XYZ file of C-alpha atoms in Angstrom:
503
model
C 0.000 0.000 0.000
C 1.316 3.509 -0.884
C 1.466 6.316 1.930
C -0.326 9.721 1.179
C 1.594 12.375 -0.252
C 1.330 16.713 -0.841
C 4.394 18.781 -2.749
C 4.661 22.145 -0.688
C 5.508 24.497 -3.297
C 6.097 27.994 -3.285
C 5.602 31.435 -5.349
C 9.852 32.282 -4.664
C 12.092 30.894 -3.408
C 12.249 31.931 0.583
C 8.777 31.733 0.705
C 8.457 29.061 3.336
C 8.368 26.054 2.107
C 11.047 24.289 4.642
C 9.138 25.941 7.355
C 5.807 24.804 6.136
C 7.195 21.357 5.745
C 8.866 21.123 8.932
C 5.316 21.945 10.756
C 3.062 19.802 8.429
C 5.564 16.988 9.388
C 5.647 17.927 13.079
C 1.782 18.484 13.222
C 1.467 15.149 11.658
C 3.656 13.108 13.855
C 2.261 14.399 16.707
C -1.534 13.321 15.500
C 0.436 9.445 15.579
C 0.957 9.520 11.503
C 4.201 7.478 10.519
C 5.667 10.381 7.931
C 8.708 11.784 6.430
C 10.306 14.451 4.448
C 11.193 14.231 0.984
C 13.369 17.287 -1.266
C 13.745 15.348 -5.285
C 16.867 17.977 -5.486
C 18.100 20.821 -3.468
C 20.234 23.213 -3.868
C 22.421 24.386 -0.364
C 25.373 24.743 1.029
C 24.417 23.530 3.944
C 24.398 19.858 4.767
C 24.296 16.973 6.760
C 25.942 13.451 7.140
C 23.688 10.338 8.110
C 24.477 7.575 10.040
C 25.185 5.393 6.899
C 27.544 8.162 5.781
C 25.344 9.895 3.123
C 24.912 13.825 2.818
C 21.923 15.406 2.364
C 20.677 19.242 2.767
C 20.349 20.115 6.540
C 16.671 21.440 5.752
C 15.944 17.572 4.799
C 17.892 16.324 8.307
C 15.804 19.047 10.406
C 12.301 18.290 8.746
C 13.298 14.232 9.420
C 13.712 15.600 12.988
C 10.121 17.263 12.822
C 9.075 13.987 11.760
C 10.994 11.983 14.515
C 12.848 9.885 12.049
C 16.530 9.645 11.429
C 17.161 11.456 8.081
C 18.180 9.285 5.048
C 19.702 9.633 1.751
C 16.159 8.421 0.197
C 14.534 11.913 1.552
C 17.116 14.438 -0.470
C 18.115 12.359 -3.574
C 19.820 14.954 -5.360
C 21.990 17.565 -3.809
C 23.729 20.223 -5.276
C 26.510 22.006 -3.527
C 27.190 25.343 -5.771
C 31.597 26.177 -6.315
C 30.167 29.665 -7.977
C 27.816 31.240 -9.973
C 28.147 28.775 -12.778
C 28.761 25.066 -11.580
C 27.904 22.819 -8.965
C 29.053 19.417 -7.201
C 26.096 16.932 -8.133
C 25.750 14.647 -5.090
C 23.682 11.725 -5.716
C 22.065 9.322 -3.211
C 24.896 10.987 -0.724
C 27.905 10.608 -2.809
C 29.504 13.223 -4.933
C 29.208 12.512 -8.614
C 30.647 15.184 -10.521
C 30.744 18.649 -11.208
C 28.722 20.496 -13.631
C 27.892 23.476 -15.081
C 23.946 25.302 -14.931
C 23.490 24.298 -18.577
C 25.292 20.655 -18.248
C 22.868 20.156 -15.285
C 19.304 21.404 -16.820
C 20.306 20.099 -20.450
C 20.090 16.664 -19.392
C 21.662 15.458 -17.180
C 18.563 16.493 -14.203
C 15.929 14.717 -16.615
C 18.192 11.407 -16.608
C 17.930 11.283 -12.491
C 13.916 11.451 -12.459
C 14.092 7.675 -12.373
C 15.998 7.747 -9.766
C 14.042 10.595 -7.757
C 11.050 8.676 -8.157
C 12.565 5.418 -6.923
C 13.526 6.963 -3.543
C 9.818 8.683 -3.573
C 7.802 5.385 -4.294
C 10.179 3.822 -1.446
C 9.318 6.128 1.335
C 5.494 5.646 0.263
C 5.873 2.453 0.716
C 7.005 2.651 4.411
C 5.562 5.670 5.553
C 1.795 6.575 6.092
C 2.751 10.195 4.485
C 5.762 11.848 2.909
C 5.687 15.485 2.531
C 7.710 16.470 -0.236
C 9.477 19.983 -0.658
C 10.021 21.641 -3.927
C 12.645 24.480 -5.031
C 11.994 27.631 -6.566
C 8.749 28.160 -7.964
C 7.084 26.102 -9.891
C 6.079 28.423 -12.827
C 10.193 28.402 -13.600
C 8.667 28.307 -17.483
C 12.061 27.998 -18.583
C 13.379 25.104 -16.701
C 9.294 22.979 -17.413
C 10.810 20.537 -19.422
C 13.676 19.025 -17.534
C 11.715 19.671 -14.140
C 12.132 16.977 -11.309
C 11.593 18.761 -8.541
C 8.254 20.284 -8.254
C 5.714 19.920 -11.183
C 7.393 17.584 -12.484
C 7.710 15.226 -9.509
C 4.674 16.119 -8.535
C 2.641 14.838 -12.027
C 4.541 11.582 -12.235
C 3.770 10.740 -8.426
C 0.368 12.277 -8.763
C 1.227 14.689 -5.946
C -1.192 17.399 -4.701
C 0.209 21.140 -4.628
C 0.046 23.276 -2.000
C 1.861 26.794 -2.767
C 3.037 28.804 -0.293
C 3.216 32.940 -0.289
C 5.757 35.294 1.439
C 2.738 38.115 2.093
C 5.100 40.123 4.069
C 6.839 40.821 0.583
C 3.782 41.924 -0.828
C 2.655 40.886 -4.156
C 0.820 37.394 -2.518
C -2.533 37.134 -4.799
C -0.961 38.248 -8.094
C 1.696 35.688 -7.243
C -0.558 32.853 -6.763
C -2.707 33.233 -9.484
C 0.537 33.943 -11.658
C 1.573 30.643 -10.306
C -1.441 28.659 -11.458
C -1.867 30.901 -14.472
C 1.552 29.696 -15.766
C 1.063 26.057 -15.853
C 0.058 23.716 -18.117
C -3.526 22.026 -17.948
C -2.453 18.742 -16.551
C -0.291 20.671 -13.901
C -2.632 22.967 -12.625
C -4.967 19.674 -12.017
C -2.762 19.263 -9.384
C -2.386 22.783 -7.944
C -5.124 22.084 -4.857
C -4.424 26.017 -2.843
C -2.123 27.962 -1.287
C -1.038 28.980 2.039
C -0.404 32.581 3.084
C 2.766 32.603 5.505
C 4.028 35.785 7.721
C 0.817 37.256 7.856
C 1.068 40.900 10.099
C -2.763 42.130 11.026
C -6.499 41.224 11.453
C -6.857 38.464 9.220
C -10.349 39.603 9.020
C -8.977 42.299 6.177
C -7.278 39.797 4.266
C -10.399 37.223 3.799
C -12.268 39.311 0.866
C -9.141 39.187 -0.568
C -8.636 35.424 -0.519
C -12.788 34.918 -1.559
C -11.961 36.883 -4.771
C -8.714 34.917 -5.674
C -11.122 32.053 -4.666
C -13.286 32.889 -7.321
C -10.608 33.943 -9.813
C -9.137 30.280 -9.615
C -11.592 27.731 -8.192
C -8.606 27.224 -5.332
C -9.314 27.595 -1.573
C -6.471 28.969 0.703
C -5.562 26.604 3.255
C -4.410 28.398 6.235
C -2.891 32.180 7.071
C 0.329 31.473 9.288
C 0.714 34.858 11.589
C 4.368 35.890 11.082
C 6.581 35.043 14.046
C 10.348 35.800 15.064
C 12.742 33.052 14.847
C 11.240 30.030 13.563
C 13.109 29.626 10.513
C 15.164 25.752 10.098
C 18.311 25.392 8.982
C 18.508 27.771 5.955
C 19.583 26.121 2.669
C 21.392 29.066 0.857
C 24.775 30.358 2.295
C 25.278 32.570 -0.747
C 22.138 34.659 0.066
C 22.825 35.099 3.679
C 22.904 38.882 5.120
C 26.573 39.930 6.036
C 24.846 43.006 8.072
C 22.278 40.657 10.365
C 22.694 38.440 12.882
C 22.416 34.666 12.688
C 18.152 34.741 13.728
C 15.807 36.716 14.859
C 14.999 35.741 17.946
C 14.703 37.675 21.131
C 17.798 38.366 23.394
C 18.511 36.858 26.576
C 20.035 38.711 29.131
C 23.479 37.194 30.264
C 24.512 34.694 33.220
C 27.689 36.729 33.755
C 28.231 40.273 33.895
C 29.094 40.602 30.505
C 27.957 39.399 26.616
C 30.537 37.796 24.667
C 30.803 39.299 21.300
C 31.086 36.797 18.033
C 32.472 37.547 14.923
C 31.730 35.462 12.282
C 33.891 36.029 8.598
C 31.561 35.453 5.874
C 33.629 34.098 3.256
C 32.733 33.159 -0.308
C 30.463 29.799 -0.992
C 30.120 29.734 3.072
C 28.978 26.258 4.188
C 27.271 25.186 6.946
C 27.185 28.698 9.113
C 24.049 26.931 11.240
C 27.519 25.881 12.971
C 27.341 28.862 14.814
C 23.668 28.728 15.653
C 24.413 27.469 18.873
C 26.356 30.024 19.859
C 23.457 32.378 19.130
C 21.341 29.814 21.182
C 23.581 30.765 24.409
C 22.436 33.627 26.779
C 24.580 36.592 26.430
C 26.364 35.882 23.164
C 26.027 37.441 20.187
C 26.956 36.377 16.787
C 27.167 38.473 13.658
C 28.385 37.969 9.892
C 31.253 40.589 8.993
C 33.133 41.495 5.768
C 35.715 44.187 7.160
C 38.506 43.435 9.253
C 38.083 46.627 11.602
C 34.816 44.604 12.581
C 37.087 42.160 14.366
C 38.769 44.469 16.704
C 35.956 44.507 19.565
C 35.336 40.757 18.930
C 35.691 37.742 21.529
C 35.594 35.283 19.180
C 36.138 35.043 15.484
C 34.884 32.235 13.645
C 36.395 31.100 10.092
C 33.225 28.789 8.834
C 33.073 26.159 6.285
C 33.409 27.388 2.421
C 33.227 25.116 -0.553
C 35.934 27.203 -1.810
C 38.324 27.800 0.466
C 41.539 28.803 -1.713
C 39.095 31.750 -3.280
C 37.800 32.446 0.800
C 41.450 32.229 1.289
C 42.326 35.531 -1.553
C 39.163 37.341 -0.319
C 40.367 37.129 3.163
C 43.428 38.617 1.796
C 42.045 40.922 -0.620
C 39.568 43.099 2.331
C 42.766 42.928 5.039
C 41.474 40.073 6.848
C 43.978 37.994 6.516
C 46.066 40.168 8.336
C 43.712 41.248 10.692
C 43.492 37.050 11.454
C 47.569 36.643 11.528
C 47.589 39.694 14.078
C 44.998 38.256 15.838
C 46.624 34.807 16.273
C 49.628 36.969 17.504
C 47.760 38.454 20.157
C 46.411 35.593 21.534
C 42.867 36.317 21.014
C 40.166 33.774 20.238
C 39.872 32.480 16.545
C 38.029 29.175 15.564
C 38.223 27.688 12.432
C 35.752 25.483 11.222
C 36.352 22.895 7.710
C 37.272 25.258 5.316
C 38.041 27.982 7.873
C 40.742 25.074 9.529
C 42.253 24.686 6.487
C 42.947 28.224 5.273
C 44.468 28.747 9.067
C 46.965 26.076 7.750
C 50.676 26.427 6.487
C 49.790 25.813 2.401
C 47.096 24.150 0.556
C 47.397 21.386 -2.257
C 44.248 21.589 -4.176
C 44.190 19.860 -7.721
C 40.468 18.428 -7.026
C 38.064 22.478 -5.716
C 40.360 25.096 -7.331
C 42.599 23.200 -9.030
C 45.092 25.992 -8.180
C 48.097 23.320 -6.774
C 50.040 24.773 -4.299
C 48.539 27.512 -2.243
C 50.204 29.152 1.100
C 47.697 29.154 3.798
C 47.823 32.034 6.758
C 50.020 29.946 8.735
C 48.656 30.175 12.180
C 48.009 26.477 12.454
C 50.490 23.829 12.399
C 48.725 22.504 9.393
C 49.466 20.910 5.993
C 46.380 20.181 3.219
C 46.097 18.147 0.128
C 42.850 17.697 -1.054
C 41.553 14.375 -2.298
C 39.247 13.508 -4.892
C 37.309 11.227 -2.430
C 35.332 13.072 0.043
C 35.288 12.268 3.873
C 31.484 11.959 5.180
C 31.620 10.845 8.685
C 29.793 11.362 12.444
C 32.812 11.303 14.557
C 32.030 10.752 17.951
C 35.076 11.851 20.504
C 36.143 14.233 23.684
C 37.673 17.750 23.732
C 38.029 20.212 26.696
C 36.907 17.499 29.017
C 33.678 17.294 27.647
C 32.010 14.356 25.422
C 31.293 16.112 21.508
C 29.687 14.518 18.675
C 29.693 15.872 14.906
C 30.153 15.405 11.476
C 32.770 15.781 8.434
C 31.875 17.112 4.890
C 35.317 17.734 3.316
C 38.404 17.191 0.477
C 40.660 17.983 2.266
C 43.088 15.876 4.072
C 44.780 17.513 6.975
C 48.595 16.501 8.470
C 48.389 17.914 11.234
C 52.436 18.424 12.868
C 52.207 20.512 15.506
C 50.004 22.153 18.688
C 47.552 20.530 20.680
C 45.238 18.101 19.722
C 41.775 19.596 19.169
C 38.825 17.220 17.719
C 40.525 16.029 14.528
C 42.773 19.275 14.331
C 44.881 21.316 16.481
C 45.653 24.025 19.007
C 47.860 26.564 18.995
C 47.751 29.270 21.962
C 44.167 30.293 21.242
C 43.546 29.228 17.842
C 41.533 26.226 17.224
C 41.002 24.343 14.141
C 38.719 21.433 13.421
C 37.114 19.788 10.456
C 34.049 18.881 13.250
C 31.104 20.713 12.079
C 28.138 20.786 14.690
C 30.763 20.408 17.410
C 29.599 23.462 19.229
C 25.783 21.676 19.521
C 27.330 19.577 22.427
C 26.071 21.517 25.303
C 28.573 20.441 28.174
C 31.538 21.140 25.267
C 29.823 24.678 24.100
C 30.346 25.811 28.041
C 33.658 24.473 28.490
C 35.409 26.427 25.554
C 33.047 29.734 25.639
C 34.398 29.452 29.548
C 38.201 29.357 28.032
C 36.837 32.024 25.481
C 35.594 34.607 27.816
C 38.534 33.881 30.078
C 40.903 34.545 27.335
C 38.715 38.183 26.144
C 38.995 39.011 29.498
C 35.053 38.899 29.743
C 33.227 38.053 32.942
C 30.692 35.910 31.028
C 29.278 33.076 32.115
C 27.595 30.344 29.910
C 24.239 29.545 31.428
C 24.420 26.448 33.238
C 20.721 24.758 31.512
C 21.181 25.833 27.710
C 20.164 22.590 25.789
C 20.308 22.695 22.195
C 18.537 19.430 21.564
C 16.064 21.319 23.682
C 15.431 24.311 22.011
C 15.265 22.527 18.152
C 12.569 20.367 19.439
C 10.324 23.394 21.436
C 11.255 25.161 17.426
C 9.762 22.038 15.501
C 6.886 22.314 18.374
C 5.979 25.887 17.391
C 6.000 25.216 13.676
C 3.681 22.015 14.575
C 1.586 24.602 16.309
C 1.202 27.068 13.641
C -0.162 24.605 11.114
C -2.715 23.189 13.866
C -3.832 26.762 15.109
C -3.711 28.642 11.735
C -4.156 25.576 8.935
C -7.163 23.895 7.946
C -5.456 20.743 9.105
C -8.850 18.280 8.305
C -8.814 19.728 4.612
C -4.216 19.020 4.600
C -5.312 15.610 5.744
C -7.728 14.968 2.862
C -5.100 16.401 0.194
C -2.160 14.270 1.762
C -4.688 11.155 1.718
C -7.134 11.730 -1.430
C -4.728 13.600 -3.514
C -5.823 16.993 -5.324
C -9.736 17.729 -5.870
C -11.311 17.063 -9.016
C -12.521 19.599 -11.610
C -10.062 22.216 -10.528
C -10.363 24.857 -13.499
C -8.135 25.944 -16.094
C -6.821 29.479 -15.356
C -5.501 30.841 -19.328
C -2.782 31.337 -20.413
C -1.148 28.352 -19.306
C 2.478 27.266 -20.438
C 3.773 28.407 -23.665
C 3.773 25.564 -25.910
């Protein structure tokens, strides 16, 4: 027997539709449905490692959380991991594959993994009561119809029904929806059953003759009106549209333990991967984190953080290019807190060999670390479990390159040197006991009296996150009518809203 199925779609990209997956799957879950999360092919820096060694986007691994399930490769089938504006690293059921250019990718080489895609679909149906399945983009991407596998695409050959979600707090919301459905093809917009209005500011009560007329302009009900709240957003997918000016979430301050906050810097390199690394320092009472691109924004810092970059010889000339470089050397001088992270770890490093990212060969590194490079063409994917600072730490390794490490003290997988610390670990810093223990050694070293508060659980505080996105579907949702969609598919005699597709 197949599970029930829905495609959350959106109007943009950013409109929702990891957040709107994440609480469909937590609503569900909690009402005793067996379901999980399902992305054909995502596009992110930001990923995971499973248990059987596989990476997938960390949107998929968080929504597999919402559902209570340990995420697989069969729920993100396709990742790709952009090196710039024109290529990407296709990984395929968790393995990299190959890299390939925009028009490599979309001129047939996506249409050939549909079969595939589908496989990993039909497989999940067959174990789960429900998959909820996230697409990319929009939708009406006219342009890329044809070699589609992600959201109309996937969703006619798994006769998926369509929910599109709307960013209202951009304005625009009704003319995007019907421009949505308007844009499709006949046998797509079959499947279009609503929408879903998200970050809604107001009396809904003002809204509702609005949603009755684009009722009656496309035979489509709306869904639900999610109210817009502060700091519910997953693990974002794109680290090359991430704000250097903002902080890492809105969410609402806590006062400090200590006397004092502890200040984060955070260098936002090129191709930046994985920065949710540093979410749970933002988690922390008292600390605040914040993306910078100049160097004089690392002279009142704690902490700076080098993050993950799937470039890092190119993070390693901007660095050098806008003085940070320098501003980093001087810094490790000084003694004063640096962490490098992956990428980060490696540019700390004496040189680089890299004939497999940039293909550049040899490449000096800043030399703070004790550190020599050479990437390999096979990539390390692994959940190393281990000890650091006294405390227990779990995380996992997304990375080329290999690191010889020949000097300093041993830190994770890397080194220390005074106070510099370099690890390949990503999500390191989620281990609560080990987060205290070195923000303890941090503050100590800034000169700060902070103090990390004593019952921060970051375990904790995803799960009462996936909780409040549960409770926005249930409170603001028609969840009854979601429930018929994800069981009976689409409604029957939607109409046909002209133009439709070009042929």
């Amino acid at each position: 027997m197949t599970g029930g199925g829905l495609l959350v779609a959106g109007t943009t990209s950013d409109a929702g539709k990891s957040v709107v997956t994440a609480g469909i799957c937590r609503w569900l879950v909690r009402q005793g449905v067996k379901v999980a999360p399902f992305k054909a092919q995502n596009m992110s820096l930001n990923s995971f490692v499973t248990r059987e060694g596989a990476e997938i986007g960390r949107a998929q691994a968080m929504q597999a959380q919402a559902c209570r399930v340990e995420p697989t490769a069969l729920m993100n089938p396709v990742l790709l991991k952009p090196g710039g504006e024109q290529s990407s690293q296709v990984v395929l059921l968790g393995k990299p594959v190959g890299e390939l250019s925009a028009r490599g990718y979309h001129g047939g080489r996506q249409q050939q993994l549909l079969g595939t895609v589908l496989e990993c679909l039909a497989e999940l149906r067959g174990t789960y009561d429900a998959v909820i399945c996230e697409g990319a983009g929009s939708p009406a991407e006219i342009n890329l119809r044809r070699t589609d596998i992600v959201n109309m695409g996937i969703a006619r050959n798994a006769g998926l029904p369509v929910l599109v979600v709307g960013d209202i707090d951009r304005g625009g919301v009704f003319a995007s929806f019907f421009g949505t459905v308007a844009l499709l093809s006949r046998e797509d917009q079959e499947l279009i059953a609503g929408f879903l209005v998200n970050k809604f500011r107001g009396d809904v009560s003002l809204l509702e003759p609005g949603l009755d007329m684009l009722h009656d302009l496309t035979g489509r009900r709306t869904y639900g009106v999610l109210p817009f709240r502060h700091g519910l957003g997953i693990d974002e997918e794109d680290g090359l549209r991430i704000s250097l000016r903002g902080a890492v979430r809105e969410s609402e301050v806590s006062s400090p333990v200590g006397e004092d906050v502890l200040r984060v810097a955070v260098c936002a390199v090129p191709l930046m991967s994985n920065f949710t690394d540093v979410d749970a320092l933002a988690a922390e009472p008292g600390v605040v984190v914040r993306f910078v691109d100049r160097p004089e924004e690392l002279a009142d810092a704690d902490l700076v953080v080098v993050p993950g970059t799937r470039g890092t010889v190119r993070a390693l000339e901007w660095l050098r290019e806008r003085g940070l470089a320098r501003a980093l050397v001087r810094r490790a001088a000084e003694g004063r807190p640096i962490l490098g992270i992956c990428g980060g770890f490696q540019l700390l490093g004496e040189h680089i060999e890299d004939d497999v990212e940039s293909r550049r060969g040899q490449v000096e590194g800043l030399g703070v670390l004790p550190v020599r490079v050479r990437f390999a063409r096979e990539k390390t994917l692994t959940r190393p479990v281990g000890e650091a600072l006294g405390e227990p730490v779990e995380g996992y390794e997304i990375h080329h390159g290999v690191a010889e490490v020949t000097g300093g003290e041993l830190f994770l997988d890397g080194c220390r040197v005074g106070r510099t610390w370099g690890t390949h670990w990503h999500g390191s810093l989620e281990s609560d006991g080990f987060r205290r223990a070195f923000l303890r050694e941090v503050a100590a070293a800034a000169g700060r009296r902070f103090v990390p508060a004593p019952d921060t659980s970051f375990a904790a505080l995803r799960e009462e996150q996936l909780d409040r996105l549960g409770d926005l579907i249930e409170q603001h949702a028609d969840t009854d009518a979601l429930w018929r969609l994800i069981e009976s598919g689409a409604p029957q005699g939607l109409p046909f809203i002209p133009p439709g597709a070009p042929a």
